[in-house]
Amino acid sequence: MPNRYEVRLAAVGGQGLITAGALLAKGVIEKKGMYATQSPTYTSQVRGGPTKVDILMDKEEILFPQATAIDLYFATAQKSFDLYYHHIKSDAVIIVDSDLVTKLPPGMPQKLYGIPLTKETVAHVGNIVTVSVVALGIVAKVSKLLSKEELQNIVVSSFPKSAEELNLKAIDLGYSLIS
Amino acid sequence: MSSKEIYSGNELVVKGAIAAGCRFFAGYPITPSSEVAEGMAKTLPKHGGVFVQMEDEIASIGAIIGASLSGKKVLTATSGPGFSLKQENLGAAMMAEVPLVILNVMRGGPSTGLPTRPAQSDVMQARWGTHGDHPVIVLTPAFPKEIFLSTVEAFNLSERFMTPVILLLDEVIAHAHEPLAVPEPTEYEVVNRKYPEKLDSLEIYKREMGEPPIRPDFFMGLPIHIDSLEHSDYGTPTTHPEVVELHQRRRLAKVEKYKDEIIKVKTYEEEDAEILIFAYGSMARASLDAVRELRKMGIKAGLFQPLTLWPFPEKALEKAAQGKKKILVVEMNWGQMIYEVERVLKDRNIEGLLRMNGYAITPVEIINRVKELTHA
């Protein structure tokens, strides 16, 4: 577990990534006993506007609650990727929905994973609203911030029982989409 | 001690308001303050309170003035554009001496400006936004616990001095979700307005210099007169110069006389500092982060953080700045509080790190500026 780890999830309003960010922060606080904050950013456009959420995790108290050296950048829309591609470390991991983020900056130094996230979610979970939970599975696996069991526990305990089966399927898919 | 939960700054304003006894909210949603309206709508009915979404920001402050005169502790929440609209009624509440709390979560301006990006550009408007000479109390908390306690304090000061209190947050701290064990009631005091012992006098404004009115609320049985026009001891309009001056001075003196009790500041590492940073709200947090890092590099930096921005903490700043080679003001505007710092610390070497593009100044940028200034 690193001393500090910063994650940014960039999406469009309505995809559920801000909720996913809140769950990640909650998970790290409850399961790892670390200090964590999450700061969402959105425009006045409710659905379809670019949104992001920064999740900071630290072994010590976080004084300034905004991301300044991001370790993992996850984007599910081109306009959001472009707008929030800053404060990313040169050795960070970048993950994008490869159908929705197609234009990448030339000479981008970071390690890139392109995953057809939305397509895979529809095909294997069957419900597009779980795309943020699939994304959480991917983030947890890459970052090693939470074990699969810990993530399952946080997700299941945060949503109604009726969503449990779908969410567990979504986590499984997230874990299978990245090695 | 209750266990830690995750709250945004806006959610902590709701918690603090309820803890202070707020039972009426009227507002018109606007980012980045909307979560306060949402939270009050959910919470107030459970405490026997009333939430009203009004048709606009002007009506919202009008409604809370009425509810306050009827005995409730009241809150409205807004951002820059709404704060501009509220200025006329804010003056009315100062004139009639009506306790209320206005939260302004600052975003980039002017006008509708930058939804929803952070700024700290309403700090002078909070002081001088409404016309005429008027007393002002403005609180600027930064950390989660401070946001909760300053909200309680805002209600306490408004009830004690019978005057509006402005709570200023910025988007960064309003939207950051952080773990906090909400303070227990034993950790803070709740102040309620005073009432006359007998309902027999209509001279509700007949008070010593610097003392707030002691009067019944509406519907208690006494036909009191409340007016936004300058008024006599009876609250009835007057232009008599001696009466006008007496009450103008009495209202201003409410804050002036008790400013040592009102003003709260925090200082970090300031004793042996060579460079002192002046910062409030989220910029105090970025600056404290920078100070901690600079100390590790052997650079003697310190922080002065006003929790009360108005009345301006002159004495405390003078004391903290003694012997410092340089002062750095860090604020998300194009230089507003730096004027006050310059006024108080006339001959000192004062620099600014300022920004107004909708992005917060980061700890690294503060570190770099301090290094430049100290030639480290």
Coordinates of C-alpha atoms in Angstrom, one line a residue:
Chain A
M1 CA 0.0 0.0 0.0
P2 CA 1.6 3.3 -1.1
N3 CA 1.7 6.3 1.3
R4 CA -0.5 8.3 -1.0
Y5 CA -2.5 7.4 -4.1
E6 CA -4.7 9.7 -6.2
V7 CA -7.4 8.5 -8.6
R8 CA -9.4 10.7 -11.1
L9 CA -12.6 9.3 -12.7
A10 CA -13.8 11.5 -15.6
A11 CA -17.2 10.9 -17.2
V12 CA -20.4 12.7 -18.2
G13 CA -23.2 13.5 -15.9
G14 CA -25.5 10.5 -15.4
Q15 CA -22.9 7.7 -15.8
G16 CA -22.6 7.2 -12.0
L17 CA -18.8 7.8 -11.8
I18 CA -19.2 10.3 -8.9
T19 CA -21.0 7.7 -6.9
A20 CA -18.3 5.2 -7.8
G21 CA -15.7 7.6 -6.5
A22 CA -17.6 8.0 -3.2
L23 CA -17.7 4.2 -2.8
L24 CA -13.9 4.0 -3.4
A25 CA -13.2 6.6 -0.8
K26 CA -15.6 4.9 1.7
G27 CA -14.0 1.5 1.0
V28 CA -10.4 2.8 1.6
I29 CA -11.5 4.5 4.9
E30 CA -13.4 1.5 6.2
K31 CA -11.3 -1.4 5.0
K32 CA -7.8 0.1 5.0
G33 CA -8.1 2.6 7.8
M34 CA -6.5 5.2 5.6
Y35 CA -7.5 8.8 5.3
A36 CA -9.5 9.5 2.1
T37 CA -11.4 12.3 0.5
Q38 CA -13.4 12.6 -2.7
S39 CA -14.2 15.8 -4.5
P40 CA -16.7 15.8 -7.4
T41 CA -16.7 18.5 -10.1
Y42 CA -19.6 19.1 -12.4
T43 CA -21.0 21.7 -14.6
S44 CA -24.4 23.3 -14.5
Q45 CA -25.5 20.8 -17.2
V46 CA -27.1 17.9 -15.2
R47 CA -27.0 15.1 -17.7
G48 CA -24.3 14.9 -20.4
G49 CA -22.0 17.6 -19.0
P50 CA -18.4 16.7 -18.2
T51 CA -17.9 15.5 -14.6
K52 CA -15.0 14.3 -12.6
V53 CA -14.3 13.0 -9.2
D54 CA -10.9 13.0 -7.5
I55 CA -10.3 10.4 -4.8
L56 CA -7.3 11.0 -2.6
M57 CA -5.9 8.4 -0.2
D58 CA -3.2 9.0 2.3
K59 CA -1.7 7.4 5.4
E60 CA -1.8 10.8 7.0
E61 CA -4.5 13.5 7.2
I62 CA -5.1 15.1 3.8
L63 CA -4.8 18.9 4.1
F64 CA -5.6 20.0 0.6
P65 CA -8.5 17.9 -0.8
Q66 CA -7.8 18.3 -4.6
A67 CA -5.8 16.0 -6.8
T68 CA -2.4 17.3 -7.7
A69 CA -0.4 14.2 -8.7
I70 CA -2.7 11.6 -10.1
D71 CA -1.6 7.9 -10.2
L72 CA -4.7 6.6 -12.0
Y73 CA -6.8 8.4 -14.6
F74 CA -10.0 6.7 -15.8
A75 CA -12.1 8.4 -18.5
T76 CA -15.3 7.3 -20.2
A77 CA -15.9 10.3 -22.5
Q78 CA -13.7 12.2 -24.9
K79 CA -14.7 15.7 -23.8
S80 CA -14.2 14.8 -20.2
F81 CA -10.8 13.2 -20.9
D82 CA -9.6 16.3 -22.7
L83 CA -10.9 18.7 -20.0
Y84 CA -9.5 16.8 -17.0
Y85 CA -6.2 15.6 -18.5
H86 CA -4.0 17.6 -16.1
H87 CA -2.1 17.0 -12.8
I88 CA -1.5 13.4 -14.1
K89 CA 1.9 11.9 -13.1
S90 CA 4.1 10.9 -16.0
D91 CA 4.2 7.3 -14.6
A92 CA 0.5 7.1 -14.0
V93 CA -1.9 4.5 -15.4
I94 CA -4.5 5.7 -17.8
I95 CA -7.6 3.7 -18.6
V96 CA -10.2 4.8 -21.2
D97 CA -13.4 3.4 -22.7
S98 CA -11.8 2.7 -26.1
D99 CA -15.0 3.3 -28.0
L100 CA -15.7 6.7 -26.4
V101 CA -12.2 8.1 -26.0
T102 CA -10.3 7.8 -29.3
K103 CA -8.2 10.9 -29.6
L104 CA -5.2 10.8 -27.2
P105 CA -2.5 13.4 -26.8
P106 CA 0.6 12.7 -29.0
G107 CA 3.5 11.4 -27.0
M108 CA 1.5 10.7 -23.9
P109 CA 4.0 9.2 -21.5
Q110 CA 1.6 7.3 -19.3
K111 CA 0.8 3.6 -19.6
L112 CA -2.5 3.3 -21.4
Y113 CA -5.3 0.6 -21.3
G114 CA -8.1 0.9 -23.8
I115 CA -11.2 -1.1 -22.8
P116 CA -14.5 -1.2 -24.6
L117 CA -16.2 -0.6 -21.2
T118 CA -19.7 0.3 -22.2
K119 CA -20.0 -2.4 -24.9
E120 CA -18.7 -5.1 -22.5
T121 CA -21.0 -3.9 -19.7
V122 CA -24.1 -4.1 -22.0
A123 CA -23.0 -7.5 -23.4
H124 CA -22.1 -9.3 -20.1
V125 CA -24.0 -7.5 -17.3
G126 CA -26.9 -6.5 -19.5
N127 CA -27.6 -3.2 -17.7
I128 CA -25.7 -0.1 -18.7
V129 CA -26.4 1.6 -15.3
T130 CA -23.7 -0.8 -13.8
V131 CA -21.0 0.7 -15.9
S132 CA -19.7 2.7 -12.9
V133 CA -19.5 -0.5 -10.8
V134 CA -17.6 -2.3 -13.7
A135 CA -15.2 0.7 -13.7
L136 CA -14.8 0.4 -9.9
G137 CA -13.8 -3.3 -10.4
I138 CA -11.1 -2.2 -12.9
V139 CA -9.8 0.6 -10.6
A140 CA -9.6 -1.7 -7.6
K141 CA -7.8 -4.4 -9.5
V142 CA -5.2 -2.0 -11.1
S143 CA -4.6 0.1 -8.0
K144 CA -4.8 -2.8 -5.5
L145 CA -6.4 -0.3 -3.1
L146 CA -9.1 -2.8 -2.3
S147 CA -9.3 -6.6 -2.6
K148 CA -12.2 -8.0 -4.6
E149 CA -13.9 -9.1 -1.4
E150 CA -13.6 -5.7 0.1
L151 CA -15.0 -4.0 -3.0
Q152 CA -17.9 -6.5 -3.1
N153 CA -18.7 -5.8 0.5
I154 CA -18.7 -2.0 0.1
V155 CA -20.8 -2.1 -3.1
V156 CA -23.3 -4.6 -1.8
S157 CA -23.7 -2.7 1.5
S158 CA -24.3 0.6 -0.3
F159 CA -27.1 -0.4 -2.6
P160 CA -30.5 -2.1 -2.2
K161 CA -30.5 -5.9 -2.0
S162 CA -32.4 -6.0 -5.4
A163 CA -29.2 -4.7 -7.1
E164 CA -26.8 -7.1 -5.4
E165 CA -26.7 -9.8 -8.2
L166 CA -26.2 -7.3 -10.9
N167 CA -23.5 -5.4 -9.0
L168 CA -21.6 -8.6 -8.2
K169 CA -21.7 -9.5 -11.9
A170 CA -20.4 -6.0 -12.7
I171 CA -17.5 -6.3 -10.3
D172 CA -16.6 -9.8 -11.8
L173 CA -16.6 -8.2 -15.3
G174 CA -14.4 -5.3 -14.1
Y175 CA -11.9 -7.7 -12.7
S176 CA -11.9 -9.8 -15.9
L177 CA -11.4 -6.8 -18.3
I178 CA -7.8 -6.0 -17.1
S179 CA -4.9 -8.2 -16.2
Chain B
M1 CA -17.2 10.9 20.5
S2 CA -19.4 9.8 17.6
S3 CA -17.8 7.6 14.9
K4 CA -16.4 9.1 11.7
E5 CA -18.7 9.4 8.7
I6 CA -18.0 11.0 5.3
Y7 CA -19.5 14.5 4.8
S8 CA -19.1 17.2 2.2
G9 CA -18.6 20.8 3.5
N10 CA -22.2 21.6 2.4
E11 CA -23.5 18.6 4.4
L12 CA -21.7 19.9 7.4
V13 CA -23.4 23.3 7.1
V14 CA -26.7 21.4 7.3
K15 CA -25.5 19.5 10.4
G16 CA -24.2 22.7 12.0
A17 CA -27.4 24.6 11.3
I18 CA -29.6 21.9 12.8
A19 CA -27.3 21.6 15.8
A20 CA -27.5 25.4 16.3
G21 CA -31.3 25.3 16.3
C22 CA -32.1 26.5 12.8
R23 CA -35.7 25.5 12.0
F24 CA -36.5 27.5 8.9
F25 CA -34.8 27.5 5.5
A26 CA -35.9 29.4 2.4
G27 CA -33.7 29.3 -0.7
Y28 CA -33.3 29.0 -4.4
P29 CA -30.9 26.2 -5.5
I30 CA -27.6 27.3 -7.1
T31 CA -24.4 25.4 -7.5
P32 CA -22.1 25.0 -5.6
S33 CA -24.5 25.4 -2.7
S34 CA -27.4 23.3 -3.8
E35 CA -26.6 20.4 -1.5
V36 CA -27.4 22.7 1.5
A37 CA -31.0 23.2 0.2
E38 CA -31.2 19.5 -0.5
G39 CA -30.0 18.6 3.0
M40 CA -32.3 21.1 4.7
A41 CA -35.3 19.9 2.7
K42 CA -34.6 16.3 4.0
T43 CA -33.6 17.2 7.5
L44 CA -35.8 20.1 8.7
P45 CA -39.2 18.3 8.7
K46 CA -37.7 15.7 11.0
H47 CA -37.0 18.5 13.5
G48 CA -40.3 20.2 13.2
G49 CA -38.8 22.8 10.9
V50 CA -39.9 24.2 7.6
F51 CA -38.2 24.2 4.2
V52 CA -39.4 26.4 1.4
Q53 CA -38.1 26.6 -2.1
M54 CA -38.8 30.1 -3.2
E55 CA -39.2 31.6 -6.6
D56 CA -35.8 33.4 -6.5
E57 CA -33.0 34.6 -4.2
I58 CA -34.6 37.9 -3.3
A59 CA -37.8 36.2 -2.1
S60 CA -35.6 33.7 -0.2
I61 CA -34.0 36.3 2.0
G62 CA -37.3 38.0 2.4
A63 CA -38.9 34.8 3.7
I64 CA -36.1 34.2 6.2
I65 CA -36.3 37.8 7.5
G66 CA -40.0 37.2 8.2
A67 CA -39.4 33.8 9.8
S68 CA -36.7 35.2 12.0
L69 CA -39.0 38.1 13.2
S70 CA -41.4 35.3 14.1
G71 CA -38.9 33.7 16.3
K72 CA -37.1 31.1 14.2
K73 CA -33.4 30.7 13.6
V74 CA -33.1 30.9 9.9
L75 CA -30.7 30.1 7.0
T76 CA -30.5 30.7 3.3
A77 CA -27.8 29.3 1.0
T78 CA -26.6 30.6 -2.3
S79 CA -23.6 31.4 -4.5
G80 CA -22.3 34.7 -6.0
P81 CA -25.1 35.5 -8.4
G82 CA -27.7 34.9 -5.6
F83 CA -25.6 36.7 -3.1
S84 CA -25.7 39.8 -5.4
L85 CA -29.5 39.6 -5.5
K86 CA -29.8 39.3 -1.7
Q87 CA -27.8 42.5 -1.0
E88 CA -30.8 44.9 -0.6
N89 CA -32.6 42.7 1.9
L90 CA -29.3 41.9 3.7
G91 CA -29.1 45.7 4.3
A92 CA -32.8 45.6 5.5
A93 CA -31.9 42.9 8.0
M94 CA -28.9 44.8 9.3
M95 CA -31.0 48.0 9.6
A96 CA -34.0 46.3 11.4
E97 CA -31.5 44.1 13.4
V98 CA -32.9 40.8 12.3
P99 CA -30.7 37.7 13.1
L100 CA -30.2 35.4 10.1
V101 CA -27.4 33.4 8.5
I102 CA -26.5 33.5 4.8
L103 CA -24.3 30.9 3.3
N104 CA -22.4 31.9 0.2
V105 CA -20.5 29.1 -1.5
M106 CA -18.2 31.2 -3.7
R107 CA -17.7 30.3 -7.4
G108 CA -16.0 32.2 -10.2
G109 CA -17.7 35.6 -11.1
P110 CA -18.6 38.2 -12.0
S111 CA -22.2 37.6 -12.9
T112 CA -23.2 33.9 -13.5
G113 CA -19.5 33.4 -14.1
L114 CA -18.1 29.9 -13.6
P115 CA -20.5 27.2 -12.5
T116 CA -19.1 25.3 -10.8
R117 CA -15.5 26.3 -10.3
P118 CA -14.0 27.7 -7.1
A119 CA -13.2 31.3 -6.3
Q120 CA -12.9 33.5 -3.3
S121 CA -13.9 36.7 -5.1
D122 CA -16.9 37.7 -2.9
V123 CA -14.9 38.6 0.2
M124 CA -15.2 42.3 -0.3
Q125 CA -18.8 42.0 -1.4
A126 CA -19.5 40.3 1.9
R127 CA -18.1 43.3 3.6
W128 CA -19.4 46.1 1.4
G129 CA -22.1 44.6 -0.8
T130 CA -25.1 46.2 0.7
H131 CA -25.2 50.0 0.6
G132 CA -24.7 52.3 3.6
D133 CA -22.5 51.9 6.7
H134 CA -23.3 48.7 8.4
P135 CA -21.9 46.1 10.8
V136 CA -20.7 42.9 9.3
I137 CA -19.7 39.5 10.6
V138 CA -18.2 37.1 8.0
L139 CA -16.8 33.6 8.9
T140 CA -14.5 31.6 6.7
P141 CA -13.9 28.1 8.0
A142 CA -11.6 25.7 6.0
F143 CA -11.5 22.2 7.5
P144 CA -14.5 19.9 8.1
K145 CA -14.7 20.4 11.8
E146 CA -14.3 24.2 11.4
I147 CA -17.2 24.2 8.9
F148 CA -19.5 22.6 11.4
L149 CA -18.4 24.8 14.3
S150 CA -18.4 28.0 12.3
T151 CA -21.9 27.3 11.2
V152 CA -23.0 26.9 14.8
E153 CA -21.0 30.1 15.6
A154 CA -22.7 32.0 12.8
F155 CA -26.1 31.3 14.4
N156 CA -24.8 32.2 17.9
L157 CA -23.4 35.5 16.7
S158 CA -26.5 36.4 14.8
E159 CA -28.7 35.7 17.8
R160 CA -26.4 37.5 20.2
F161 CA -25.9 40.6 18.2
M162 CA -29.3 40.6 16.4
T163 CA -27.6 40.9 13.0
P164 CA -27.1 38.9 9.8
V165 CA -24.0 36.7 9.8
I166 CA -22.4 35.6 6.5
L167 CA -20.8 32.2 6.2
L168 CA -18.4 32.0 3.2
L169 CA -17.2 28.7 1.8
D170 CA -15.6 28.1 -1.6
E171 CA -16.4 25.3 -4.0
V172 CA -13.3 23.3 -3.0
I173 CA -14.3 22.8 0.6
A174 CA -18.0 22.8 0.0
H175 CA -17.7 19.8 -2.4
A176 CA -14.8 17.9 -0.8
H177 CA -16.2 14.8 1.0
E178 CA -14.1 14.0 4.0
P179 CA -14.3 11.8 7.2
L180 CA -15.4 13.6 10.4
A181 CA -16.7 12.6 13.8
V182 CA -19.4 15.4 14.1
P183 CA -18.8 17.3 17.4
E184 CA -21.0 16.3 20.3
P185 CA -23.3 19.0 21.8
T186 CA -20.9 19.2 24.8
E187 CA -18.2 20.5 22.4
Y188 CA -20.1 23.7 21.5
E189 CA -22.5 26.3 22.9
V190 CA -25.9 27.3 21.5
V191 CA -26.9 30.9 22.0
N192 CA -30.5 32.1 21.8
R193 CA -31.7 35.7 21.4
K194 CA -32.8 37.6 24.5
Y195 CA -36.4 38.6 25.2
P196 CA -37.7 41.4 27.5
E197 CA -38.8 40.2 30.9
K198 CA -42.1 42.0 30.5
L199 CA -44.0 42.8 27.3
D200 CA -44.7 46.4 28.2
S201 CA -42.4 48.6 26.2
L202 CA -42.6 49.5 22.5
E203 CA -39.2 51.2 22.7
I204 CA -37.5 48.1 21.3
Y205 CA -34.4 49.9 20.0
K206 CA -33.7 51.8 23.2
R207 CA -30.3 50.3 24.1
E208 CA -26.9 51.4 25.2
M209 CA -24.2 52.1 22.6
G210 CA -23.1 48.8 21.0
E211 CA -26.0 46.8 22.4
P212 CA -28.5 44.9 20.3
P213 CA -32.3 45.3 20.7
I214 CA -34.1 43.1 23.1
R215 CA -37.6 42.7 21.8
P216 CA -40.5 40.2 21.5
D217 CA -41.0 38.2 18.3
F218 CA -44.0 38.8 16.1
F219 CA -47.2 37.3 17.5
M220 CA -46.1 37.4 21.1
G221 CA -48.7 40.0 21.8
L222 CA -46.9 43.3 21.5
P223 CA -47.5 45.4 18.3
I224 CA -43.9 46.2 17.6
H225 CA -42.8 48.3 14.6
I226 CA -40.0 46.9 12.3
D227 CA -38.8 49.2 9.5
S228 CA -35.9 49.3 7.0
L229 CA -36.1 53.1 7.1
E230 CA -33.9 54.6 9.8
H231 CA -35.9 54.6 12.9
S232 CA -36.4 55.8 16.4
D233 CA -36.3 53.8 19.6
Y234 CA -39.9 52.7 18.7
G235 CA -38.8 51.4 15.3
T236 CA -40.8 54.2 13.5
P237 CA -39.2 56.1 10.7
T238 CA -37.2 59.2 11.5
T239 CA -34.8 61.6 9.9
H240 CA -33.9 63.4 13.1
P241 CA -30.1 63.8 12.8
E242 CA -29.4 63.0 16.5
V243 CA -31.5 59.9 16.5
V244 CA -30.2 58.8 13.2
E245 CA -26.6 59.1 14.3
L246 CA -27.2 57.4 17.6
H247 CA -28.7 54.3 16.0
Q248 CA -26.1 54.3 13.2
R249 CA -23.4 54.4 15.7
R250 CA -25.0 51.9 18.0
R251 CA -25.4 49.3 15.3
L252 CA -21.8 49.7 14.1
A253 CA -20.6 49.5 17.7
K254 CA -22.2 46.1 18.2
V255 CA -19.4 44.6 16.2
E256 CA -16.6 47.1 17.1
K257 CA -17.2 46.8 20.8
Y258 CA -17.1 43.0 20.9
K259 CA -14.7 42.3 18.1
D260 CA -12.2 40.6 20.4
E261 CA -14.9 38.1 21.4
I262 CA -16.0 37.7 17.8
I263 CA -12.7 37.3 16.0
K264 CA -11.1 33.8 15.7
V265 CA -7.9 33.0 14.0
K266 CA -5.5 30.0 13.8
T267 CA -1.8 30.2 13.3
Y268 CA 0.6 27.4 12.3
E269 CA 4.4 27.4 12.7
E270 CA 4.3 31.2 12.8
E271 CA 6.6 31.8 15.8
D272 CA 9.9 31.4 14.1
A273 CA 8.7 31.9 10.6
E274 CA 10.6 34.1 8.2
I275 CA 7.7 34.2 5.7
L276 CA 4.1 34.3 6.9
I277 CA 1.3 33.2 4.6
F278 CA -2.1 34.8 4.9
A279 CA -4.9 32.5 3.6
Y280 CA -8.5 31.5 4.3
G281 CA -10.9 28.8 3.2
S282 CA -9.5 26.2 0.9
M283 CA -6.4 28.3 0.3
A284 CA -5.6 28.0 4.0
R285 CA -5.6 24.2 3.5
A286 CA -3.3 24.4 0.4
S287 CA -1.1 26.8 2.3
L288 CA -0.8 24.6 5.4
D289 CA 0.1 21.7 3.1
A290 CA 2.8 23.9 1.6
V291 CA 4.0 25.1 5.0
R292 CA 4.5 21.4 6.2
E293 CA 6.5 20.6 3.0
L294 CA 8.6 23.8 3.2
R295 CA 9.5 23.1 6.8
K296 CA 10.8 19.6 5.7
M297 CA 13.0 21.5 3.2
G298 CA 14.3 23.7 6.0
I299 CA 12.4 26.8 4.9
K300 CA 10.8 28.7 7.8
A301 CA 7.3 29.3 6.6
G302 CA 4.2 29.9 8.7
L303 CA 0.5 30.3 8.2
F304 CA -2.1 32.9 9.5
Q305 CA -5.6 31.6 9.0
P306 CA -8.5 33.9 9.7
L307 CA -11.7 32.0 10.7
T308 CA -13.3 35.4 11.0
L309 CA -12.6 37.5 7.9
W310 CA -14.8 40.4 9.0
P311 CA -14.3 42.2 11.4
F312 CA -10.8 42.0 10.0
P313 CA -8.4 40.4 12.6
E314 CA -6.1 43.4 12.7
K315 CA -4.5 42.9 16.2
A316 CA -4.0 39.2 15.7
L317 CA -2.4 39.7 12.3
E318 CA -0.1 42.5 13.6
K319 CA 1.1 40.2 16.3
A320 CA 1.6 37.2 14.1
A321 CA 3.5 39.3 11.5
Q322 CA 5.9 40.7 14.0
G323 CA 9.5 40.2 12.8
K324 CA 8.5 38.5 9.6
K325 CA 10.6 39.4 6.5
K326 CA 7.9 38.7 4.1
I327 CA 4.1 38.2 4.0
L328 CA 2.4 36.2 1.2
V329 CA -1.3 36.5 0.6
V330 CA -2.8 33.5 -1.2
E331 CA -6.3 34.0 -2.5
M332 CA -8.5 32.9 -5.4
N333 CA -9.3 36.3 -6.6
W334 CA -7.4 39.2 -8.2
G335 CA -6.3 40.7 -4.9
Q336 CA -9.0 41.5 -2.4
M337 CA -8.0 40.7 1.2
I338 CA -4.4 41.7 0.3
Y339 CA -5.7 45.4 0.5
E340 CA -6.6 44.8 4.2
V341 CA -3.3 43.1 4.9
E342 CA -1.5 46.0 3.3
R343 CA -3.6 48.5 5.3
V344 CA -2.7 46.7 8.6
L345 CA 0.9 45.9 7.9
K346 CA 1.8 49.1 6.1
D347 CA 5.6 49.0 5.8
R348 CA 6.0 45.3 5.4
N349 CA 7.1 43.4 2.3
I350 CA 3.7 42.0 1.1
E351 CA 3.4 39.8 -2.0
G352 CA 0.4 38.1 -3.5
L353 CA -0.2 34.7 -5.1
L354 CA -3.6 35.3 -6.8
R355 CA -5.7 33.5 -9.3
M356 CA -9.1 33.9 -10.9
N357 CA -9.3 31.2 -13.7
G358 CA -11.6 28.7 -11.8
Y359 CA -8.8 26.4 -10.7
A360 CA -7.5 26.3 -7.2
I361 CA -4.0 27.3 -6.4
T362 CA -2.1 24.1 -5.4
P363 CA 0.3 23.5 -2.6
V364 CA 3.1 23.0 -5.1
E365 CA 2.5 26.4 -6.6
I366 CA 2.6 28.0 -3.1
I367 CA 5.9 26.1 -2.3
N368 CA 7.4 27.4 -5.6
R369 CA 6.4 31.0 -4.9
V370 CA 7.7 30.9 -1.3
K371 CA 11.0 29.5 -2.6
E372 CA 11.2 32.3 -5.1
L373 CA 10.5 34.9 -2.4
T374 CA 13.0 33.4 0.1
H375 CA 15.6 32.7 -2.6
A376 CA 15.8 29.1 -1.4

